[in-house]
Short mmCIF file of C-alpha atoms and ligand atoms in Angstrom, two decimals:
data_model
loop_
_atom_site.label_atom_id
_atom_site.label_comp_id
_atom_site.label_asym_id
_atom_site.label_seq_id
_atom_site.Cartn_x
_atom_site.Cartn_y
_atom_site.Cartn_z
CA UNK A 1 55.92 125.73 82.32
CA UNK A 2 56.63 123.10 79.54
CA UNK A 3 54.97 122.29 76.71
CA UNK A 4 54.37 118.99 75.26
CA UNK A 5 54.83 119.56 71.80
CA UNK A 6 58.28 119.55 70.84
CA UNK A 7 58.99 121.99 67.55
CA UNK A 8 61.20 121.78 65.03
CA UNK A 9 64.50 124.13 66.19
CA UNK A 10 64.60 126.27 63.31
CA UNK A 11 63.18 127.86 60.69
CA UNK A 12 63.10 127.26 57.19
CA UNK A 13 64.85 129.64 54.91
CA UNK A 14 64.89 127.71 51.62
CA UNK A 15 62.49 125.22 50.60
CA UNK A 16 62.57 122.30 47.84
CA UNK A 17 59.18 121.08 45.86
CA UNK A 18 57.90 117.73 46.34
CA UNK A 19 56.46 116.32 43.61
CA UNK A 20 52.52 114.80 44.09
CA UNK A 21 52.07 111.15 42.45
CA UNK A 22 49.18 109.26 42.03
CA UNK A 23 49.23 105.30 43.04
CA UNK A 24 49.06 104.07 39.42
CA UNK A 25 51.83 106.75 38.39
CA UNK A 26 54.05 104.95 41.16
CA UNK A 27 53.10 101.21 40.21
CA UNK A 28 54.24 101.88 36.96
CA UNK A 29 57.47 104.02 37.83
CA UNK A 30 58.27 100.82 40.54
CA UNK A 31 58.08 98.63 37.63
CA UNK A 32 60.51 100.66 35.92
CA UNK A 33 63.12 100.73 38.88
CA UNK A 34 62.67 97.11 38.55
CA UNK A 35 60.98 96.99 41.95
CA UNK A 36 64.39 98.02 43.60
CA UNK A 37 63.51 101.80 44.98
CA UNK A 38 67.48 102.21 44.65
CA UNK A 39 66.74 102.63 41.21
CA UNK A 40 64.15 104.88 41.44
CA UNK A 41 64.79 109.00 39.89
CA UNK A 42 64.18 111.05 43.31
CA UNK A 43 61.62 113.20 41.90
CA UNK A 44 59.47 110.41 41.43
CA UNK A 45 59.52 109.93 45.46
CA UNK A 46 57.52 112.33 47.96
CA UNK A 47 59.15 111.68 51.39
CA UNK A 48 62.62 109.92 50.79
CA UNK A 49 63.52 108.00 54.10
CA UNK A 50 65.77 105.93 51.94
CA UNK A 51 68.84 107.11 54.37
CA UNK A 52 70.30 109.50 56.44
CA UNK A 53 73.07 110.22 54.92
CA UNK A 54 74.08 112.80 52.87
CA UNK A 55 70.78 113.87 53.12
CA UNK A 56 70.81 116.51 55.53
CA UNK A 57 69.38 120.17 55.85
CA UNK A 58 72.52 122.49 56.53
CA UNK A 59 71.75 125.33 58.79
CA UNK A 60 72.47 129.52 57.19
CA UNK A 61 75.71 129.36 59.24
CA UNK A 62 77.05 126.50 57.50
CA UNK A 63 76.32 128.34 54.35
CA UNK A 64 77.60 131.06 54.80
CA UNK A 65 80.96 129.24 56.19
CA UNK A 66 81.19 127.48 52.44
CA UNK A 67 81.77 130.89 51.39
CA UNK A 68 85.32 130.94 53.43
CA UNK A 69 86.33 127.88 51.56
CA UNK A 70 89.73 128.26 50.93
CA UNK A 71 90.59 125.45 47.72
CA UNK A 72 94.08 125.66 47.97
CA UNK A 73 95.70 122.19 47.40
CA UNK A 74 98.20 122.36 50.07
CA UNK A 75 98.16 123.79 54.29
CA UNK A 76 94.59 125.42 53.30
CA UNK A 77 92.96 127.48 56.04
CA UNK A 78 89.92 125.36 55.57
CA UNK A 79 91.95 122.59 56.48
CA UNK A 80 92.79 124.08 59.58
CA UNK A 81 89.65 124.41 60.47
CA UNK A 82 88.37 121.37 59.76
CA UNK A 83 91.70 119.73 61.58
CA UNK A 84 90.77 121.23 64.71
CA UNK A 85 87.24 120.76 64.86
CA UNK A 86 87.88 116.89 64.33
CA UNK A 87 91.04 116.86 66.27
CA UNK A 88 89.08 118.73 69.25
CA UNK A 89 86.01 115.93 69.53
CA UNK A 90 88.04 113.02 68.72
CA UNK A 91 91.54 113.89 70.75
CA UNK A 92 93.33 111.84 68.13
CA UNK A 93 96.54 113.59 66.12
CA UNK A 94 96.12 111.64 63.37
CA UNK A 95 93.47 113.22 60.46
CA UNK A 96 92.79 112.10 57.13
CA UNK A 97 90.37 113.81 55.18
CA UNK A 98 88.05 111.56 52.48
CA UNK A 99 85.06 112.00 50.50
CA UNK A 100 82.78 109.68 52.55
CA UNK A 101 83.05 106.78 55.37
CA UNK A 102 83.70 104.21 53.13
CA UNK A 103 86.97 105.30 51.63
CA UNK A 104 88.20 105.94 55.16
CA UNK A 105 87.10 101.78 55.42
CA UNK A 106 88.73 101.03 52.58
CA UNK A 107 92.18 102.84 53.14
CA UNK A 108 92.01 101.45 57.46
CA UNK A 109 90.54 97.82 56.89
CA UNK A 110 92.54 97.64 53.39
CA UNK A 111 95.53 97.65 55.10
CA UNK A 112 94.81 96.21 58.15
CA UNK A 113 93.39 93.37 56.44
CA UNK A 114 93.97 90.67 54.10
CA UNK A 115 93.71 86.94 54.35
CA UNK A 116 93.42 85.35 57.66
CA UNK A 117 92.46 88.30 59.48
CA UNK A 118 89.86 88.81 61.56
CA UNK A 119 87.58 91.67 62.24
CA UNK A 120 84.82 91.89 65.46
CA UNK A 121 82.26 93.88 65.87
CA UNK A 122 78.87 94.64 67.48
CA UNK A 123 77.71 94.55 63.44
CA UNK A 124 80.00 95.17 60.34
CA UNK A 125 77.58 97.75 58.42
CA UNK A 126 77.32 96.58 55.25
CA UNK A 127 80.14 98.81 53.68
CA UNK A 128 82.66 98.04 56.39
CA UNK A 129 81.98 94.67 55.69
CA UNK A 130 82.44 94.80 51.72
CA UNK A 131 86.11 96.49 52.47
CA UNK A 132 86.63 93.98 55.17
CA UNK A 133 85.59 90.79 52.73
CA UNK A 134 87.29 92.82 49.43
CA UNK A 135 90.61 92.58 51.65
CA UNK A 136 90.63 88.89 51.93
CA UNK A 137 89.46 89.25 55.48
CA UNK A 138 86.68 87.85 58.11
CA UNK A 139 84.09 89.69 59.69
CA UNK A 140 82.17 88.40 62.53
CA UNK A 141 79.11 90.46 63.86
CA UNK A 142 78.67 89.78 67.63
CA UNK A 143 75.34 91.99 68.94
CA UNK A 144 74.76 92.14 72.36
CA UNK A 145 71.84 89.17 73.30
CA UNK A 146 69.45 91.52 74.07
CA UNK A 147 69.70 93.03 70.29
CA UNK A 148 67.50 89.78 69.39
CA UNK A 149 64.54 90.79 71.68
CA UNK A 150 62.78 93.08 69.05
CA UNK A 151 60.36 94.46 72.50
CA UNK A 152 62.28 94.85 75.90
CA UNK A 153 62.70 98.15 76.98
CA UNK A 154 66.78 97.63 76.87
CA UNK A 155 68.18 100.88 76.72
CA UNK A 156 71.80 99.80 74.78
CA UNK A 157 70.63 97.12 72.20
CA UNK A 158 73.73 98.22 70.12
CA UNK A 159 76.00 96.70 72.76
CA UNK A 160 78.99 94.19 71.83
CA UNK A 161 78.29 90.90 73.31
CA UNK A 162 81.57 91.00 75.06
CA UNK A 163 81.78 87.18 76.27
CA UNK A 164 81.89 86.16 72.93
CA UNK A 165 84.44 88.63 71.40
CA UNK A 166 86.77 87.32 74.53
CA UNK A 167 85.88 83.35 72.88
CA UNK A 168 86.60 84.51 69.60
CA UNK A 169 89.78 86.48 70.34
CA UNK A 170 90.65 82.88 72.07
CA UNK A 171 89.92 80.76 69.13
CA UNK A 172 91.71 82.86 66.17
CA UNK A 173 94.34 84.00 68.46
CA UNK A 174 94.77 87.80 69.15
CA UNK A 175 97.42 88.17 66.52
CA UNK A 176 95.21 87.29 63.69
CA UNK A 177 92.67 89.73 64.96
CA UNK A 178 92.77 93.36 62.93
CA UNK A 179 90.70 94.72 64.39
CA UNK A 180 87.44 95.63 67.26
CA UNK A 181 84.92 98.02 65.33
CA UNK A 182 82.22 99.53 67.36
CA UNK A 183 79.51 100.86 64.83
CA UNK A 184 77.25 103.67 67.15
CA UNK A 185 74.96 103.83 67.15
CA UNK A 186 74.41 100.55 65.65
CA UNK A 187 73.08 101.02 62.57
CA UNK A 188 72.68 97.43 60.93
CA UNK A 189 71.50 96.68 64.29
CA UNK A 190 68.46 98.58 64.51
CA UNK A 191 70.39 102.01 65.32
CA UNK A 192 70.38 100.54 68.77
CA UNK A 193 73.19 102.89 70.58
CA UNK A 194 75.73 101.59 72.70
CA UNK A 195 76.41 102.27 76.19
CA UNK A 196 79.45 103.98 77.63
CA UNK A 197 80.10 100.83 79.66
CA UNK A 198 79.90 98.64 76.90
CA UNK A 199 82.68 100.83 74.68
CA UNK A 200 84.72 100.38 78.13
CA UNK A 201 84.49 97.35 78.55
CA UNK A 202 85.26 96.50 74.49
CA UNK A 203 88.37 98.98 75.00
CA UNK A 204 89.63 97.11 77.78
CA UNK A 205 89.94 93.53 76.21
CA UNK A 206 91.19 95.24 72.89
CA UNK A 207 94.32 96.67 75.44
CA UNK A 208 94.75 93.31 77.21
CA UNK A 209 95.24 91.54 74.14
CA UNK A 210 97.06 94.44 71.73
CA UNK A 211 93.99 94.64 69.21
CA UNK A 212 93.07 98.03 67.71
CA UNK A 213 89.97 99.15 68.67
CA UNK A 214 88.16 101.30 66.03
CA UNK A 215 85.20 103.44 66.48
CA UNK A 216 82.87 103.91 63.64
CA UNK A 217 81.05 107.10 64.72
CA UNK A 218 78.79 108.31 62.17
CA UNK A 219 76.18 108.66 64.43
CA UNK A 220 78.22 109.44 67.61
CA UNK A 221 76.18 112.64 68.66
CA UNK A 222 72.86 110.86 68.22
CA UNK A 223 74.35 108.01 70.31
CA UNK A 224 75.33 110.66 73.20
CA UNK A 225 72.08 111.48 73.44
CA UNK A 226 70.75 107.74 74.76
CA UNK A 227 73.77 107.69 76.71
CA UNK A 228 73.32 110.88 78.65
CA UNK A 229 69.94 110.16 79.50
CA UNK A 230 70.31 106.46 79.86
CA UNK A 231 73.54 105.73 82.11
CA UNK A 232 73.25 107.95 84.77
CA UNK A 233 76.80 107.85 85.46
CA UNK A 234 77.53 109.92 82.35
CA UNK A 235 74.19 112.48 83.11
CA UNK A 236 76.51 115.56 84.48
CA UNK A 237 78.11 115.02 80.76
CA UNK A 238 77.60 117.57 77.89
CA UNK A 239 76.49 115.13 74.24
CA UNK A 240 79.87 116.08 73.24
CA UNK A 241 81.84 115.31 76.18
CA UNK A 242 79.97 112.21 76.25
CA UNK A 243 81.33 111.13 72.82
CA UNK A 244 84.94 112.72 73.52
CA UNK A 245 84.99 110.30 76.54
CA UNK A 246 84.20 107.75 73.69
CA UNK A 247 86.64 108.74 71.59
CA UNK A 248 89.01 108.86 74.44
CA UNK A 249 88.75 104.65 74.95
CA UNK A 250 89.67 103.99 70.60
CA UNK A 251 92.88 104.05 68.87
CA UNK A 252 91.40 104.71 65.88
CA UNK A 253 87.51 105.68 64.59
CA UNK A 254 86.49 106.07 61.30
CA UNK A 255 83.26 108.44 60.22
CA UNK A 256 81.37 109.11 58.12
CA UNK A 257 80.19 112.79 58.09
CA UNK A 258 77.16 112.69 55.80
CA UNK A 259 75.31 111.74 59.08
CA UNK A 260 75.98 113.60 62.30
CA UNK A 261 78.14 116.31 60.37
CA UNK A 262 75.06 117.24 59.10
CA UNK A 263 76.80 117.99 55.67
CA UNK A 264 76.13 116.05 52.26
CA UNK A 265 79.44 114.58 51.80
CA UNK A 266 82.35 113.63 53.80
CA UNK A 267 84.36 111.69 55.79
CA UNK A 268 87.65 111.10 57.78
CA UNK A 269 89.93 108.55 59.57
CA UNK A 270 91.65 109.57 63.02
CA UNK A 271 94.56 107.50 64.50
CA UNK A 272 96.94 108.29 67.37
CA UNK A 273 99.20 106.05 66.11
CA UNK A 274 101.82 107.83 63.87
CA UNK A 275 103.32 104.52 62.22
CA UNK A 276 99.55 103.37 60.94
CA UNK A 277 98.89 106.96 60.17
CA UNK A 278 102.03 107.48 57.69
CA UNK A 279 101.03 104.00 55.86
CA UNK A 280 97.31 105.35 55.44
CA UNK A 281 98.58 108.59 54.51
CA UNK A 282 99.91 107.02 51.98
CA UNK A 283 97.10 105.26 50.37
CA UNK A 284 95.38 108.62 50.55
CA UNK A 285 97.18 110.32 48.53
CA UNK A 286 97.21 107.34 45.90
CA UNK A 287 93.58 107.49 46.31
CA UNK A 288 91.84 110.20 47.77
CA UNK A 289 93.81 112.84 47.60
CA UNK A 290 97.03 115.10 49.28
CA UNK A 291 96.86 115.13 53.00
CA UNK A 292 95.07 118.70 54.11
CA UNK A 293 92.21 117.76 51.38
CA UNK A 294 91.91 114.28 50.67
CA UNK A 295 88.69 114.16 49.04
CA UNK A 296 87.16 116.99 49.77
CA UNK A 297 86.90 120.58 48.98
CA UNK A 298 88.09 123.74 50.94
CA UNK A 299 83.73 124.41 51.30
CA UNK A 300 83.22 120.99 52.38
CA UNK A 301 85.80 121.08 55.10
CA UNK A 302 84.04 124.68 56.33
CA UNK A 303 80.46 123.12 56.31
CA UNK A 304 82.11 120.46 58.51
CA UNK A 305 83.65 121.81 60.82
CA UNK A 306 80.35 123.78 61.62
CA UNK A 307 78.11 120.91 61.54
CA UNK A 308 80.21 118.56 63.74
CA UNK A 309 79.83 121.17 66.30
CA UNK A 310 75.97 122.29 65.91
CA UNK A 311 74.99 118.48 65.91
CA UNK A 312 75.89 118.38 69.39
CA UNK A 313 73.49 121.42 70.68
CA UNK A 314 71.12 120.25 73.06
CA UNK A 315 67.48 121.27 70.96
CA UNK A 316 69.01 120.24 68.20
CA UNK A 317 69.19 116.33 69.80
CA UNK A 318 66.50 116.21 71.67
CA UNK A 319 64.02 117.60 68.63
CA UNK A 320 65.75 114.61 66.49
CA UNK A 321 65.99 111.29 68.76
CA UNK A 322 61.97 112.66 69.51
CA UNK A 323 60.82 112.74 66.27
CA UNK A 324 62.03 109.63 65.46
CA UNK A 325 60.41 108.04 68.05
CA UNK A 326 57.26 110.04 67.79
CA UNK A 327 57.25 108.27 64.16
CA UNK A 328 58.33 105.07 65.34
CA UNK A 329 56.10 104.94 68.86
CA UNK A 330 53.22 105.87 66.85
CA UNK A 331 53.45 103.41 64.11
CA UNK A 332 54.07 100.91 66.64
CA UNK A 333 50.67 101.81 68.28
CA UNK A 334 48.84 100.92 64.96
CA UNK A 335 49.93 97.24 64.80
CA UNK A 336 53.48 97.45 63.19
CA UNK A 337 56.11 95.51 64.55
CA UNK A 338 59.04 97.59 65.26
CA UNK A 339 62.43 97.66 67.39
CA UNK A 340 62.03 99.18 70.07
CA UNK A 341 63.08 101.11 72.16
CA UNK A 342 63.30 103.57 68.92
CA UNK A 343 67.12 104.11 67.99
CA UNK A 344 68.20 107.38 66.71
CA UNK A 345 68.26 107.93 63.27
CA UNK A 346 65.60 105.50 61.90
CA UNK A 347 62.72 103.45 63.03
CA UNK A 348 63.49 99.45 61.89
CA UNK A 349 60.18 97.78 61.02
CA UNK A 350 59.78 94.11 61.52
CA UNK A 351 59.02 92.70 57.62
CA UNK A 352 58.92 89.16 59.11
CA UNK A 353 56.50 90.10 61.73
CA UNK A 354 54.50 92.12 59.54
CA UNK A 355 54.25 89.68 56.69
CA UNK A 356 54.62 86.43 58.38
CA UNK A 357 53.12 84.17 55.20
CA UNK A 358 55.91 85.87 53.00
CA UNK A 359 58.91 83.21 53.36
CA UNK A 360 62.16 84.68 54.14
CA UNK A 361 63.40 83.60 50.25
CA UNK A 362 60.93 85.26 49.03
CA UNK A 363 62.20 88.85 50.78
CA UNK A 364 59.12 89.97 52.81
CA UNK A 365 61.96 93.47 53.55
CA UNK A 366 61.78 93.45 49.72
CA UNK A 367 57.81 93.20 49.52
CA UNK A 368 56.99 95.96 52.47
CA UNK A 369 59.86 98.32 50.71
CA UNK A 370 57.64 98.24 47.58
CA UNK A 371 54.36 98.41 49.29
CA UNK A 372 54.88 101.61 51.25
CA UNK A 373 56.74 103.14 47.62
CA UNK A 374 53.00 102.09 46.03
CA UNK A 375 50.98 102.93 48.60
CA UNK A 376 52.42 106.47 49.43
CA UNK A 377 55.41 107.23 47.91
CA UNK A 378 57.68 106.54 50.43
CA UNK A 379 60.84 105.38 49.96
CA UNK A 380 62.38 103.38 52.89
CA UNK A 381 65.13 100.21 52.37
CA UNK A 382 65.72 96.70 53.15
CA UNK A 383 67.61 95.51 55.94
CA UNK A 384 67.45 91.76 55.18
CA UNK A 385 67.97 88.74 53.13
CA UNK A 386 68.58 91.27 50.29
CA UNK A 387 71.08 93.16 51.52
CA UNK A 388 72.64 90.47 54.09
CA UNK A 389 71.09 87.22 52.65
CA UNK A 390 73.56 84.65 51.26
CA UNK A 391 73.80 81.62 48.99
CA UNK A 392 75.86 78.49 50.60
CA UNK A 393 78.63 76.05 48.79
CA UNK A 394 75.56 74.35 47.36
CA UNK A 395 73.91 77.33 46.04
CA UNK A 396 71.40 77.54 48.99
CA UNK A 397 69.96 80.25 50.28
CA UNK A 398 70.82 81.47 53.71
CA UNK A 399 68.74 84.06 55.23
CA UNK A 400 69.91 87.20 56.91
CA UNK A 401 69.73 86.97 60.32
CA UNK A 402 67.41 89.99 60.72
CA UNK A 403 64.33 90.74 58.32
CA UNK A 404 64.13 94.79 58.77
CA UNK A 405 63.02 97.59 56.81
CA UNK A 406 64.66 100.87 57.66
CA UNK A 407 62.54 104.40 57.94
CA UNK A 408 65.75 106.79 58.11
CA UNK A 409 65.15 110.56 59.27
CA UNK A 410 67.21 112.92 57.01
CA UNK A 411 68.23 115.25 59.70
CA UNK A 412 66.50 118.63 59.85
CA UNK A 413 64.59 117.74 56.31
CA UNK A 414 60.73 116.37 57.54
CA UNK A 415 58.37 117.97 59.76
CA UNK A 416 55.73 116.58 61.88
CA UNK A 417 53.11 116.94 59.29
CA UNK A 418 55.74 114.55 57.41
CA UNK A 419 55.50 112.38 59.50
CA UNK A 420 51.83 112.18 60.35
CA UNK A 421 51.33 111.36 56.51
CA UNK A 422 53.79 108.06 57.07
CA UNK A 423 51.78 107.32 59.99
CA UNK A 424 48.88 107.38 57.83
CA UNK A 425 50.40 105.31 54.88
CA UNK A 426 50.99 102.47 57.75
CA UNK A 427 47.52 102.57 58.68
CA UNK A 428 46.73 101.29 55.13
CA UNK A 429 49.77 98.75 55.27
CA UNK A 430 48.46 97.31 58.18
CA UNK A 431 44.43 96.90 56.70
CA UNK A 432 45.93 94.97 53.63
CA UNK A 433 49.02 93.33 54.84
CA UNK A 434 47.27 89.66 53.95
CA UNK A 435 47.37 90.67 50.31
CA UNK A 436 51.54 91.29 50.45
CA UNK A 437 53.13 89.37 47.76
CA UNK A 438 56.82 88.30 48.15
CA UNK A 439 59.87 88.61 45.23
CA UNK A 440 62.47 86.82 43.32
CA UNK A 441 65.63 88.40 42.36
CA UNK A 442 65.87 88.28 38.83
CA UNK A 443 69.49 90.10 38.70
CA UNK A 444 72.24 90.54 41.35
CA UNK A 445 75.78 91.56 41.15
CA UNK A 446 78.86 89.86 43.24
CA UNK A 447 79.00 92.89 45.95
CA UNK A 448 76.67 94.90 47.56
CA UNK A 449 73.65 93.34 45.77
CA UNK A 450 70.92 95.35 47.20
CA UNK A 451 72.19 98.57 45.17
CA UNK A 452 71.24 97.74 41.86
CA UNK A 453 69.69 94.06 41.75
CA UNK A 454 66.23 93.62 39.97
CA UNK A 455 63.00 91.81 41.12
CA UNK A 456 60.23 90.34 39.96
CA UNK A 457 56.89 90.25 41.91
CA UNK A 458 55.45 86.52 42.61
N1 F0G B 1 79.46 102.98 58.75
C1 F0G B 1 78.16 103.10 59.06
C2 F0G B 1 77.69 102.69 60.41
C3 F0G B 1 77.26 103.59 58.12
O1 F0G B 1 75.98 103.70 58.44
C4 F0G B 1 77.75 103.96 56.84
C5 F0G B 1 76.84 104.46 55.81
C6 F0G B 1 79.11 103.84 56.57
C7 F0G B 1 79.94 103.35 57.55
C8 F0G B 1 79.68 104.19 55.23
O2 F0G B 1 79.71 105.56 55.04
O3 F0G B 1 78.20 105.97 53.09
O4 F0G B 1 79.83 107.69 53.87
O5 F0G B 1 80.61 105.67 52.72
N2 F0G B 1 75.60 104.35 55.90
C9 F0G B 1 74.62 104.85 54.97
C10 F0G B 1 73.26 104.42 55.41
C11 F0G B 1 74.89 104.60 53.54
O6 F0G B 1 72.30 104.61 54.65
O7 F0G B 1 73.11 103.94 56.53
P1 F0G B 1 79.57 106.26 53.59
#
């Protein structure tokens, strides 16, 4: 027979002390952070859903597999390891090693960038788009149009809206395009994943026209998961065969490893071709590091090449993509607005729908971020006007085009009795949502303002 209730794969071995707070201990620490929960010290938070990355549990065997860590700077066995682990799921030849996903960005989009080039994808996460834009290059998000229905049951919200990247190719002429990047699952998106169809199809115009097409796969296992049990063409699939056959359709994909490596730091850039991989190679070394260790450490390499394989065990996905929607279904039943179906790593909670009198210039993300730090100490982050909001020639504001907060599941961290007390902290968002107040930013730097700008309450 089966049971209903769906445990937690594993048990816990080592634990780490949360830290009770009282609501007028947190009003005043928010006040401190300058109402940007960024800038808030960890200990002050009791269940940190501020991201997924990094943030992981690692399992005994991963461990125990740091030990092995072999730091030599050149042809270590650790390297080795790691090679064929990542060489193995992604089929490409081509490895570099870095610290995290965004140097991998930086050294791929650096170079393939610059002024007057283009980049498409389903949507730029907000790193990708920062290297993209510090290159001197464009990037155009094109979601799928079924992203914008927050409540149909569409299974692959994270789709490319492939019509439109065939117009746009058109209208800047393939040559000035860089790049196609498919983010799954699609994080700025919702965490929406994206169908096996849909990477296809995105493949095949990217060959018709000579246009790399780049994967960014941080959350690739999670995504082979929806797939599997969503396109029923791909259901006699293992999750990792799902998301070789993924790999299989890019010339290039770019991860990083803090998520579904289930490590705390890492990342890497595959290519298959061995002209763009010499050039990158290059700016690795300038900047990362030598070629079998990049940035990263002999133990960091072991932990990796463990994780990228237990990520894809079947408990081990099933337990995750269900808890996040048993958070994210059950919130959802209490009156907040949410995307649904629930994505994979993170339920995304309509702030606009929530807090409809809170005008978008006054950051209703911003406001709901605060509330749920105040009301019970959780930490969750803006996926809005703060992050993706813009001022015009004029100085005008110009909303983002999405006014989310995001819940993100550190993988193996919470259990249900975690997650029961969130439910409960909703509960009391939703009886005094009326009484949300909006904010004014009151400090902001030129990139990536959301990290470190201040607010003031209005
Ligand atoms: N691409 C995607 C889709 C991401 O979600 C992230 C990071 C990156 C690239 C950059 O990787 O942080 O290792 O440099 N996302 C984190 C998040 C920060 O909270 O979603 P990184």
């Amino acid at each position: 027979m089966e049971f209903k209730t769906i445990i937690e794969p594993f048990r816990i071995k080592s634990v780490e002390p949360i830290r009770m707070t009282t609501a007028d201990e947190r009003a005043h620490f928010l006040r401190e952070a300058h109402f940007n929960p960024f800038l808030l010290p960890s200990d002050k938070v009791l269940i940190d859903l501020l991201t997924d990355s990094g943030t992981s549990a690692m399992s005994s065997r991963q461990w125990a597999a740091m030990m092995l860590g072999d730091e030599s700077y050149a042809g270590a066995k650790s390297w080795e390891r790691f090679f064929a682990e990542v060489n193995d799921l992604t089929g490409m030849p081509h490895i570099l090693p870095t610290h995290q996903g965004r140097a991998a960005e930086r050294i791929l989009y650096g170079y393939l960038g610059g002024k007057g080039k283009y980049f498409f994808s389903n949507t730029h996460f907000d790193t990708t788009r920062a290297n993209i834009e510090f290159s001197g290059g464009t990037a155009i998000d094109m979601p799928c149009p079924e992203a914008k229905d927050y409540d149909s049951d569409a299974p692959f919200k994270g789709n490319m809206d492939t019509e439109k990247l065939e117009a746009h190719i058109r209208s800047v002429g393939a040559a000035n395009v860089a790049a196609v990047i498919l983010t799954v699952t699609n994080n700025s998106g919702g965490g929406q994943p994206v169908s096996m169809a849909n990477a296809r199809a995105v493949a095949g115009i990217c060959k018709k026209h000579h246009i790399p097409f780049v994967l960014d796969c941080c959350r690739i296992a999670e995504n082979a998961y929806f797939v599997r049990h969503n396109e029923p063409d791909c259901a006699h699939l293992s999750y990792r065969e799902i998301a070789q056959e993924m790999f299989a359709l890019a010339d290039a994909a770019v991860m990083s490893i803090k998520k579904d490596g289930l490590v705390n730091m890492g990342g890497f850039l595959a290519l298959r071709d061995h002209a763009l991989s010499d050039a990158c190679t290059n700016l690795l070394i300038i900047t990362e590091g030598f070629a079998t260790y990049g940035g990263l450490s002999g133990r960091d390499m072991e932990a990796i090449a463990v994780g990228l394989e237990e990520v894809f065990e079947a408990d081990y996905l099933h337990y995750r993509i269900r808890s996040t929607a048993y958070l994210g279904e059950r919130i959802r039943d209490r009156g907040v607005p949410v995307i649904f179906p629930i994505g994979g790593h993170a339920v995304y909670v309509d702030a606009q729908g929530l807090y409809p009198h809170i005008p978008l210039h006054e950051f209703p993300g911003q406001a709901l971020v605060c509330d749920l730090y105040e009301v019970g100490g959780i930490r969750s982050v803006e996926v809005g006007s703060v992050m993706f909001g813009k001022y015009d020639e004029q100085g005008g504001f110009v909303p983002a085009p999405q006014e989310l907060v995001r819940l993100a599941l550190p993988r193996r961290v919470y259990t249900q009795s975690h997650l029961d007390y969130v439910i409960e902290v909703f509960e009391e968002i939703v009886r005094r949502k009326e009484s949300a107040r909006g904010f004014r930013i009151v400090h902001e730097p030129p990139f990536l303002r959301h990290f470190t700008a201040h607010f003031e309450r209005l």
